[in-house]
XYZ file of C-alpha atoms in Angstrom:
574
model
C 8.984 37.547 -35.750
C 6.680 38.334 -38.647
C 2.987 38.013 -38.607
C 3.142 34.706 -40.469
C 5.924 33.244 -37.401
C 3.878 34.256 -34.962
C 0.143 32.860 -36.397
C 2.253 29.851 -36.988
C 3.463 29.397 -33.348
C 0.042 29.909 -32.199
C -1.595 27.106 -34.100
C 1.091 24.450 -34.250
C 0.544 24.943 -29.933
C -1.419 21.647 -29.331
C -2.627 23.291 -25.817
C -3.552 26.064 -27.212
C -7.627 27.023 -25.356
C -10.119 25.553 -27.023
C -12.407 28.732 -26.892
C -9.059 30.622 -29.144
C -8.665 27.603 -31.267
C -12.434 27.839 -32.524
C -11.718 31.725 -32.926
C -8.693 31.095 -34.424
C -9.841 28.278 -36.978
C -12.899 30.732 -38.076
C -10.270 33.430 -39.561
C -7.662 31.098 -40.401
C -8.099 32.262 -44.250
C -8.163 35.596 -43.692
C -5.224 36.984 -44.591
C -6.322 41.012 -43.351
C -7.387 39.827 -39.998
C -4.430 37.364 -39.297
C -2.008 40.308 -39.953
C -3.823 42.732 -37.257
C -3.950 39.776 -34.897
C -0.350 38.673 -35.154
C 1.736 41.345 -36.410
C 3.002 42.563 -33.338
C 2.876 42.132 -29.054
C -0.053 43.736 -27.893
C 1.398 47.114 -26.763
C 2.043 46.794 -22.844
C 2.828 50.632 -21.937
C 3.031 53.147 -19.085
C -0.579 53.265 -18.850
C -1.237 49.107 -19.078
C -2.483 47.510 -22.118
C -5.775 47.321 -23.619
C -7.270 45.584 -27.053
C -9.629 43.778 -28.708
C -10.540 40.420 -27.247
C -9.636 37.660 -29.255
C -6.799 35.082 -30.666
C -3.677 37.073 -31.645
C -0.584 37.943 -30.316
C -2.229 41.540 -30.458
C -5.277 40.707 -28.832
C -6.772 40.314 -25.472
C -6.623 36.760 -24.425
C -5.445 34.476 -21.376
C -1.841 34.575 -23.204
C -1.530 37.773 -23.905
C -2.707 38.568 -20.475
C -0.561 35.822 -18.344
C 2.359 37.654 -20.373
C 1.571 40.875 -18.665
C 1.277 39.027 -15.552
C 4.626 37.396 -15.496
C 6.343 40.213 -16.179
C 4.651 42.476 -13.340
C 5.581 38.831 -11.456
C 9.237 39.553 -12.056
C 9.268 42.561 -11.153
C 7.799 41.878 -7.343
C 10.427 39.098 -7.094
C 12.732 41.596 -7.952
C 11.840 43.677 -4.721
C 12.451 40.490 -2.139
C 10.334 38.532 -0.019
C 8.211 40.989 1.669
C 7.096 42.052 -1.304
C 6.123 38.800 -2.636
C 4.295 38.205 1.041
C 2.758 41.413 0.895
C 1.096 39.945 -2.358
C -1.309 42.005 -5.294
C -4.655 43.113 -5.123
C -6.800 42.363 -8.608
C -10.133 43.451 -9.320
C -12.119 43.116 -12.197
C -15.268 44.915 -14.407
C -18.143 43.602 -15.972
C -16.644 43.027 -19.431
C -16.093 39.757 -21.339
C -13.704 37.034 -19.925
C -12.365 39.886 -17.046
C -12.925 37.399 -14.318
C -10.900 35.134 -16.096
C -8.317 37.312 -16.683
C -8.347 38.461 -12.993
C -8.168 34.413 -12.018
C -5.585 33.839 -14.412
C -3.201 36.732 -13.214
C -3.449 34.889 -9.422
C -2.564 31.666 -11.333
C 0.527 33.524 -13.085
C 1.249 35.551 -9.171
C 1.305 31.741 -7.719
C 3.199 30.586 -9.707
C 5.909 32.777 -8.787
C 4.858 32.420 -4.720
C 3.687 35.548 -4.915
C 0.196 36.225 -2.968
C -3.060 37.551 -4.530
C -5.965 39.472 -2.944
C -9.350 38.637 -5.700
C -12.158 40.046 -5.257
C -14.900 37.356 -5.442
C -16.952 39.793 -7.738
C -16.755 42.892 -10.146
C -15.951 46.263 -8.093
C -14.940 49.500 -9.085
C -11.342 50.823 -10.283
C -10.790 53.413 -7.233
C -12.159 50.384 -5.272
C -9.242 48.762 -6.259
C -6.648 51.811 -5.476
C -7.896 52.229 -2.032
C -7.553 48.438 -1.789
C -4.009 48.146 -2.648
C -3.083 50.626 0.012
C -6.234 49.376 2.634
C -3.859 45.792 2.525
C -0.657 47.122 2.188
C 0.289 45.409 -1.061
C 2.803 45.177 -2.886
C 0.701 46.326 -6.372
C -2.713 46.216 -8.077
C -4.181 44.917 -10.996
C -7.194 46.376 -12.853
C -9.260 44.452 -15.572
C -10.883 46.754 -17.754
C -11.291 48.776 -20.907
C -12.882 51.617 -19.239
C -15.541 53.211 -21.659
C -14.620 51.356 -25.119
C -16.619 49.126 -27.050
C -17.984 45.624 -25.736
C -15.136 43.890 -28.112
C -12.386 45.341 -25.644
C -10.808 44.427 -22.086
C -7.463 45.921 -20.316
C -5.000 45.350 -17.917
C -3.771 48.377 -15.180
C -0.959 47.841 -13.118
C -1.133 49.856 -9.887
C 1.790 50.228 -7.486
C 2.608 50.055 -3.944
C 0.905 53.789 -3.311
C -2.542 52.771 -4.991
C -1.793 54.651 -7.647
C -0.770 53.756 -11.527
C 2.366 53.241 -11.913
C 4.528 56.115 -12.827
C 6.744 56.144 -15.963
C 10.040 55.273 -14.396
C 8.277 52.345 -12.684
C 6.228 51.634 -15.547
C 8.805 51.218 -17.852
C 10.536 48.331 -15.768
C 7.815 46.383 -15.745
C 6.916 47.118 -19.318
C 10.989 45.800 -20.134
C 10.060 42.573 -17.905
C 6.694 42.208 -20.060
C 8.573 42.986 -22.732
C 11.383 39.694 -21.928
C 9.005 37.239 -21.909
C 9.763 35.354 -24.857
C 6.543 33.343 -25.334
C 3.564 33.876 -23.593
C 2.224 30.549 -24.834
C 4.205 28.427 -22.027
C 3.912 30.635 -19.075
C 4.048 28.493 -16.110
C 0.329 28.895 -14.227
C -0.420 26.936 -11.122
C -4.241 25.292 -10.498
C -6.485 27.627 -7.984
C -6.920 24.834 -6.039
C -3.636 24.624 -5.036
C -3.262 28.444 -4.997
C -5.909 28.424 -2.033
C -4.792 25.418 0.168
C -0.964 26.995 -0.142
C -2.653 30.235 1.302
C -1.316 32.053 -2.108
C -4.820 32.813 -3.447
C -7.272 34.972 -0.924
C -10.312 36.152 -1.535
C -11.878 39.259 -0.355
C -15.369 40.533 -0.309
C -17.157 42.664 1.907
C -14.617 43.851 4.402
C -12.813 45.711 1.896
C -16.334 47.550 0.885
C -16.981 48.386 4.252
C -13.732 50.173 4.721
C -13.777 51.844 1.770
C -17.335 53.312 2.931
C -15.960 54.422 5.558
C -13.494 56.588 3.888
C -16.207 58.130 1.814
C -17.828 59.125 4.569
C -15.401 60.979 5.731
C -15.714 63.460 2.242
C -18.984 65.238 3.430
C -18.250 69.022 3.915
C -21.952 69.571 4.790
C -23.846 66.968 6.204
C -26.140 69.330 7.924
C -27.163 70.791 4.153
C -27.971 67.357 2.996
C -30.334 66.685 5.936
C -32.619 69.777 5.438
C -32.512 69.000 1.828
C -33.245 65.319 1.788
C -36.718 65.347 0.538
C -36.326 68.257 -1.359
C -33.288 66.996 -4.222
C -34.204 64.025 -6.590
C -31.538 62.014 -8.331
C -31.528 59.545 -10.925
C -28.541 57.599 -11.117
C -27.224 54.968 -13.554
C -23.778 53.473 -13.283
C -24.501 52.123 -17.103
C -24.308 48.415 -16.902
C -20.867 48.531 -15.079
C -19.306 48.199 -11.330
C -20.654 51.058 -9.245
C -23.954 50.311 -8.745
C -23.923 48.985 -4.746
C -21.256 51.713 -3.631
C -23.172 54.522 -4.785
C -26.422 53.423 -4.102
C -25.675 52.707 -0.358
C -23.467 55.693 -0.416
C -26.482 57.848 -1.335
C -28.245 56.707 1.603
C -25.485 56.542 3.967
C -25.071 60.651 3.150
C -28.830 60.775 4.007
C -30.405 61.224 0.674
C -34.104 60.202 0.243
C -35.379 60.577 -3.422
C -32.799 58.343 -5.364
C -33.950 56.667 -8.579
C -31.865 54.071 -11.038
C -32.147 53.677 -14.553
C -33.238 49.946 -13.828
C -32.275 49.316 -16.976
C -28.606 50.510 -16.990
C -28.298 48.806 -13.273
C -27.226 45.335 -13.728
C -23.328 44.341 -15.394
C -23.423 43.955 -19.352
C -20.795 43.423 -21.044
C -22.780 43.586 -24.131
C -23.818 47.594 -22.584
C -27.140 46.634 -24.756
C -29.047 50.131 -24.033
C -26.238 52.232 -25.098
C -23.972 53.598 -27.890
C -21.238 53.761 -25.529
C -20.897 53.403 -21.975
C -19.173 56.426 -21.618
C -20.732 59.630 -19.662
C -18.685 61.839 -21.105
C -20.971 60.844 -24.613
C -24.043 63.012 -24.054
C -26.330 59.739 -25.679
C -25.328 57.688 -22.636
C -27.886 59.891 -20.413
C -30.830 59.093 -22.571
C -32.406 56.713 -20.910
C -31.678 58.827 -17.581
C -33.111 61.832 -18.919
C -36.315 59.713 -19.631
C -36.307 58.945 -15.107
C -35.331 62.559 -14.761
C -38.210 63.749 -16.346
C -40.863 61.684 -15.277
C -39.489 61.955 -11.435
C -38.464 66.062 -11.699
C -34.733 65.108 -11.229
C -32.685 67.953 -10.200
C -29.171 65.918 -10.723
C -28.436 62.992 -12.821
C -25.088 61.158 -12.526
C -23.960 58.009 -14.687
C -20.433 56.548 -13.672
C -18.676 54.549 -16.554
C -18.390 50.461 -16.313
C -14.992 50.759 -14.305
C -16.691 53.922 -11.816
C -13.421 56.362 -12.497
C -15.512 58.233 -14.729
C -18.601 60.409 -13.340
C -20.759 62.613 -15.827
C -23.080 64.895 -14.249
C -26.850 66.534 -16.034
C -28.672 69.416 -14.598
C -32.279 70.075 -14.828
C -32.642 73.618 -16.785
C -35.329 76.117 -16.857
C -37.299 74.440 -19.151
C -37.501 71.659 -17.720
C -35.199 69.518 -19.783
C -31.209 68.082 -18.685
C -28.033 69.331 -19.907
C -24.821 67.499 -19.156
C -21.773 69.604 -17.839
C -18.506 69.166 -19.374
C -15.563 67.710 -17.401
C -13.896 71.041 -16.948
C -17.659 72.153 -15.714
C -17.739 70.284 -13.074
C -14.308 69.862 -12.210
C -14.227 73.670 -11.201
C -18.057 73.630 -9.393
C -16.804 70.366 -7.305
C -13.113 72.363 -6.713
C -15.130 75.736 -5.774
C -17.749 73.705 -3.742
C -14.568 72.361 -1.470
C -12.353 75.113 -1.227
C -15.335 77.775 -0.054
C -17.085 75.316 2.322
C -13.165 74.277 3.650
C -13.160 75.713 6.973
C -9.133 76.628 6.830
C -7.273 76.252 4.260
C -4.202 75.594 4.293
C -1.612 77.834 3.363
C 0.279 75.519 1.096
C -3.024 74.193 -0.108
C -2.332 72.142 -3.802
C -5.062 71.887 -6.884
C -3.792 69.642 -9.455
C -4.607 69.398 -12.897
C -3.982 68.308 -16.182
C -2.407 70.427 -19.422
C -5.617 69.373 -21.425
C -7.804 70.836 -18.436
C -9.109 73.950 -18.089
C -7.750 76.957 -17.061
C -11.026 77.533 -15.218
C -9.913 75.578 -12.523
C -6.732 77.370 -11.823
C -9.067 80.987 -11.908
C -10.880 79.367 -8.976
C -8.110 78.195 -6.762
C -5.930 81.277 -7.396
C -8.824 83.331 -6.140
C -8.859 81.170 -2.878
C -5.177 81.480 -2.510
C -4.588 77.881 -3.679
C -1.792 76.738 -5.889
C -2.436 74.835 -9.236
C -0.238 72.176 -10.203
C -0.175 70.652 -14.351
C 0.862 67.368 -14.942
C 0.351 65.523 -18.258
C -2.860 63.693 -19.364
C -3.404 60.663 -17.369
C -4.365 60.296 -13.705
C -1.041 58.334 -12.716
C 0.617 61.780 -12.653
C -1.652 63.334 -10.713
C -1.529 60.388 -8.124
C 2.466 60.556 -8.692
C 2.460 64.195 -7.404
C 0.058 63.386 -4.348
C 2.571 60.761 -2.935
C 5.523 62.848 -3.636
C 4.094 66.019 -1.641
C 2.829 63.661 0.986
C 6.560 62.862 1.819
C 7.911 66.077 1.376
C 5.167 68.101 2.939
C 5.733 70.953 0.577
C 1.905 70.930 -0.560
C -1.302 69.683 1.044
C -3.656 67.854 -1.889
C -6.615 69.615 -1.885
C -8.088 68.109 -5.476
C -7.653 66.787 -8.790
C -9.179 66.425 -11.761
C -9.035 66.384 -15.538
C -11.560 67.280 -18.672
C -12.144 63.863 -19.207
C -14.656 63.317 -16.143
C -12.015 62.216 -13.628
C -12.355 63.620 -10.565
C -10.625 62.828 -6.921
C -11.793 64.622 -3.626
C -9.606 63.096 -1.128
C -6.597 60.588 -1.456
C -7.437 57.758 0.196
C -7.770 55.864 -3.048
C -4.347 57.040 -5.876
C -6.805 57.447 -8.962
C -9.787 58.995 -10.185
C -12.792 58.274 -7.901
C -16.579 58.532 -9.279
C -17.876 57.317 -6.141
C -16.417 59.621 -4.542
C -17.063 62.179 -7.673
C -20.866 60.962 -7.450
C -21.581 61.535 -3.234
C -19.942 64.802 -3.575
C -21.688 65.912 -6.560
C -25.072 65.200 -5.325
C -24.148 67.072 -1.783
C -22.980 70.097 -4.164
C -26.289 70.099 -5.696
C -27.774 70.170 -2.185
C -25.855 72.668 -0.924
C -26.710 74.989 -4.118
C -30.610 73.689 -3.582
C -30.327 75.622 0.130
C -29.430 78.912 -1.668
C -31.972 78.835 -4.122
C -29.595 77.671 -7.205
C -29.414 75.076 -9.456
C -25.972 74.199 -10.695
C -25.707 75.724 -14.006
C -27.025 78.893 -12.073
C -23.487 78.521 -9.875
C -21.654 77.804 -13.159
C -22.939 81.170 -14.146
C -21.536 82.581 -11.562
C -18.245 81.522 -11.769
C -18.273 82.748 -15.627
C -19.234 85.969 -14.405
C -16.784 85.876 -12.111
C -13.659 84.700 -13.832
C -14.235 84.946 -17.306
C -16.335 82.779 -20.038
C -14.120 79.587 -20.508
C -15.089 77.301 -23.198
C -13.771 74.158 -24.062
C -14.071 71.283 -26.439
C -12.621 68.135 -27.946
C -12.239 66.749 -31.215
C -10.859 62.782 -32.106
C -10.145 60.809 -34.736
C -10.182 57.070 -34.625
C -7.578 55.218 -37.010
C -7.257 51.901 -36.580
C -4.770 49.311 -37.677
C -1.268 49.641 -39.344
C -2.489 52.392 -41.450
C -4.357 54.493 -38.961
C -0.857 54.482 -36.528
C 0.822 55.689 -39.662
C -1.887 58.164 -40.007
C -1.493 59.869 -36.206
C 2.383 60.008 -36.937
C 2.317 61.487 -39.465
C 0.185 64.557 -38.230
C 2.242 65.045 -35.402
C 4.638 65.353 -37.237
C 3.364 67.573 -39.649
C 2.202 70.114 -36.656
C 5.834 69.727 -35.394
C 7.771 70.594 -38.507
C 5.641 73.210 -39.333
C 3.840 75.086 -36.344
C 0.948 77.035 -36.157
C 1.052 80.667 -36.290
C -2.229 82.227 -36.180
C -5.726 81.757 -36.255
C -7.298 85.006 -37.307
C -6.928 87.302 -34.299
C -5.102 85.001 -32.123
C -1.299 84.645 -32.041
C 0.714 81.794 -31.179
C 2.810 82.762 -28.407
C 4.508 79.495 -27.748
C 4.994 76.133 -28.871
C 4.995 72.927 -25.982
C 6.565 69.560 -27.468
C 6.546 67.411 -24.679
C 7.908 64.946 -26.752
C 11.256 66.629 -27.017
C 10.432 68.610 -23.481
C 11.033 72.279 -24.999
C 8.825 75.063 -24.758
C 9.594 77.711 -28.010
C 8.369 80.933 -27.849
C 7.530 82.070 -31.932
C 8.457 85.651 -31.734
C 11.534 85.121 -30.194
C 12.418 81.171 -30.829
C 13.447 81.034 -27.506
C 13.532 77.658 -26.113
C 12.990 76.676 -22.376
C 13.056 73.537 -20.495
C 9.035 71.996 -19.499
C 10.193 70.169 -16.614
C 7.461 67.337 -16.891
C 8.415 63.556 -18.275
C 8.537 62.740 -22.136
C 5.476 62.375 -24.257
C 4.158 62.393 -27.246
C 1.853 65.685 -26.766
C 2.166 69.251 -28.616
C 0.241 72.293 -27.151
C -0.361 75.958 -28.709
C -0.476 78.643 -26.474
C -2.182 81.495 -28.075
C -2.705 85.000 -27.059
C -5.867 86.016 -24.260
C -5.699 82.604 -22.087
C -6.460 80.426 -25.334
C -4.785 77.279 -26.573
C -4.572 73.987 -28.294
C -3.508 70.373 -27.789
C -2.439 67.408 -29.998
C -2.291 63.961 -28.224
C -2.086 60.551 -29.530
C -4.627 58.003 -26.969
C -2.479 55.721 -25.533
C -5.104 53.308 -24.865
C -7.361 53.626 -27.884
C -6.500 54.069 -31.743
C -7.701 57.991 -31.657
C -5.510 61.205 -32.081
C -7.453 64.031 -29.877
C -7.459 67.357 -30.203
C -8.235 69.768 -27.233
C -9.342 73.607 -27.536
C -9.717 76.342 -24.861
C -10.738 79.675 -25.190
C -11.485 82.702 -23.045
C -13.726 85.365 -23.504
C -15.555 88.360 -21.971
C -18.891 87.616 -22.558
C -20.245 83.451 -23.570
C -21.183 84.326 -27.330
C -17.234 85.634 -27.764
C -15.704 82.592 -25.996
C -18.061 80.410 -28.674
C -16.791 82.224 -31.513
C -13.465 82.411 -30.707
C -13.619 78.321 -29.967
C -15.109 77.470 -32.987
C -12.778 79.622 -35.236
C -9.539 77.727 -33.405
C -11.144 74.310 -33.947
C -12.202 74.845 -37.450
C -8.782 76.513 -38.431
C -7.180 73.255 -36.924
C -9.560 70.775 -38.348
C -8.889 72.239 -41.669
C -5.582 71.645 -41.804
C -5.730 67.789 -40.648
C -7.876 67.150 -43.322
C -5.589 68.461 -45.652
C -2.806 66.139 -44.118
């Protein structure tokens, strides 16, 4: 249907919500932002779907979100009765309308006689993975945009394991989403009737408790944390979002004395009114908690993003003010922390990473003996692999982790875990406290050990028609004609993931990448360094990743700033 059909469906609807009728009425004559609404389904894809809130069939609404519903509805029918019994588990953030989406998923589930498990409050995304597997559901739901601006919400399925569902799975649910021929006349039943049919159950407490339970069980030095416990401040802030009660009483339950929150950052916002963004891995979003750190002498600060599967991390320096550590930063001190205080490894011990993470990481576990393990970008892979070596027993899951401040210490919840991320992090900085270190003083060491990696990240946000166009269009342009050189380095090899063929340049020979099918190129250049192109699948951005590796920090900064500004140059001239 074109954009016209589909506007024209929506407002001849006579039930159509009042709230989306008002919206819709107010840009009725605008012919721009009628187009962007209606010209196509919201995108439903392996990873969910996430947008900007408002009328549209390409928006974030009750429609668009009962549509995602019914087809995640089909596909639990399709796996019998005990599945339906064994029911969903949905849990919400703090963002606009998500407990109504959350409610109106349960409505769409009971509908179908399918069970749902709503939490009677916000909670936390790893909350919600542990939770899936703590009831023995059938799947999860997720609403939340993460870390994007106030104007957006999302939708994550989970599956059976806790974890997001993997493409194979993914993409028969997205099919069934895709089916459903108009989301305006979804059948929903009432909530009344949802609870008196036993088909709508709340949950609360219980599930928190259990879940704190599991956490305590991450502590590798418990002993560490009681000699230090008046010794280590913290500030924390989990930046107007869902994490706020776990980590707090986590903190305690550890044993830690001197905890301070950004007051202001402490109560859900959807508005996030003291930030740019509520996103940790944006150095701005510690501001205010730089302001606690220095009036209380912080040692650590740690802000979780609004759905907790994010954790950034500062560090009091010399002089007395905070820098933030990268993902990759604290990725490998949190993976060095646990394999040298691991009392035996195993010998078939697993790290697993992404391709856009650090090779830092794998530096560290191959010097333990540990195997590393690179999926693509996105947790779901990571919690894919964890499943799959559970049942064979071929590896034992040790970590994983990826640049982007996802971080997940032990797999009792399927996806990244800052509450988890958070209790371990301050522990680590307890541990270092003991020996007389800070943790940009164990960083150090690590460089000095393995080598000076350096990372960094550069995106570009293109919305609308035009801006999709845009991001093809480069990828395209990088495929067709590869990159050679940049200065001293050499491109050894060429990684389309897209077409799942890795092509060495001096030799064009072509090997298999035995990983599924995405839209993702990577440069691997000579001396450990390398380059990524990756359309977001979640947010209208193209990213580009860098990693370098050097003998000495000054060479690793020049090298990565010569890669990135021989790349950058030639997407501005596309």
């Amino acid at each position: 249907m074109s954009w016209q059909e589909n506007y024209t469906k929506w407002d001849l609807f006579e039930d159509l919500d009042a709230k989306l009728r008002e919206q819709l009425n107010k840009i009725k004559d605008n012919e721009k932002l009628l187009e962007e609404a209606f010209h196509q389904p919201l995108t439903f894809g392996t990873g969910g779907m996430r947008g900007e809130l408002g009328p549209g069939t390409n928006r974030m609404n009750i429609y668009t979100v009962r549509k995602a519903a019914e087809g995640l509805a089909k596909y639990i029918e399709k796996q019998g009765e005990e599945a339906k019994e064994k029911g969903i588990v949905v849990a919400h953030d703090s963002r606009h309308m998500s407990p109504e989406f959350s409610l109106e998923t349960a409505k769409v589930m009971g509908a179908h006689g399918i069970k749902t498990y709503l939490f009677t409050s916000l909670r936390p995304t790893p909350e919600l993975s542990f939770a899936v597997r703590h009831l023995n559901a059938s799947a999860g739901v997720v609403v939340t945009a993460s870390h994007n601006p106030p104007e957006y919400n999302g939708y994550k399925v989970y599956n059976e394991d806790g974890g997001q569902a993997p493409p194979a799975q993914a993409e028969e649910i997205v099919k069934l989403v895709n089916e459903v021929e108009n989301e305006l006349l979804i059948e929903v039943a009432s909530k009344e009737d949802l609870e008196q049919k036993g088909l709508l159950k709340w949950i609360d407490t219980e599930v928190d408790k259990a879940y704190m339970d599991a956490l305590n069980t991450i502590s590798l030095n418990p002993t560490v944390i009681k000699e230090q416990a008046e010794n280590i401040n913290i500030v924390f802030t989990p930046l107007h979002g869902t994490s706020y009660d776990l980590v707090k009483n986590g903190l305690e339950e550890f044993g830690f004395k001197n905890v301070t929150i950004v007051e202001e950052q402490a109560k859900p916002d959807p508005e996030f009114s003291t930030v740019a963004s509520p996103n940790p891995e944006e150095h701005q979003a510690f501001t205010l908690a730089i302001e606690y750190g220095k009036k209380v002498d912080a040692d650590l600060l740690i802000g979780t993003d609004p759905d907790a599967d994010r954790l950034g991390v500062a560090v009091k320096t010399p002089s007395g003010d905070y820098t933030v550590l990268t993902g990759n930063q604290l990725g490998t001190l949190l993976l060095d922390y646990i394999l040298s205080n691991t009392q035996s490894l195993p010998d078939n011990g697993l790290m697993i990473k992404t391709i856009v993470t650090s090779e830092f990481g794998q530096a560290v576990a191959s010097h333990y003996g540990i195997s590393t393990l690179d999926t693509l970008t996105g947790f779901k892979f990571i919690g894919e692999k964890i499943r799959e070596y559970e049942q064979t027993g071929e590896y034992k899951f040790l970590f994983g982790y990826e640049e982007s401040y996802g971080y997940l210490i032990k797999d009792f919840a399927r996806d990244k875990d800052a509450v988890q991320a958070a209790l371990l992090s301050c522990e680590m900085g307890a541990y270092w406290k003991s020996k007389g270190k800070t943790l940009l003083e164990a960083l150090d060491d690590l460089y000095e050990r393995h080598g000076y990696y350096l990372e960094d990240l550069h995106s570009i946000t293109l919305k609308g028609i035009e801006g999709t166009e845009k991001i093809k269009n480069i990828m395209e342009n990088f495929r067709e004609e590869p990159l050679q050189n940049v200065e001293d380095l050499q491109v050894i090899a060429m990684e389309d993931y897209k077409s799942g063929t890795r092509t060495y340049l001096g030799n064009n020979k072509t090997e298999v990448i035995k990983l599924p099918k995405s839209d993702v190129i990577k440069f691997k250049l000579s001396d450990n360094c390398w380059c990524c192109l990756r359309p977001s699948g979640t947010e209208p951005k193209i990213k580009f990743y860098f990693g370098v590796k050097g003998e000495t920090i000054q060479a690793s900064k020049d090298r990565l700033n010569q890669l990135k500004k021989a790349v950058i140059e030639r997407i501005n001239k596309i």
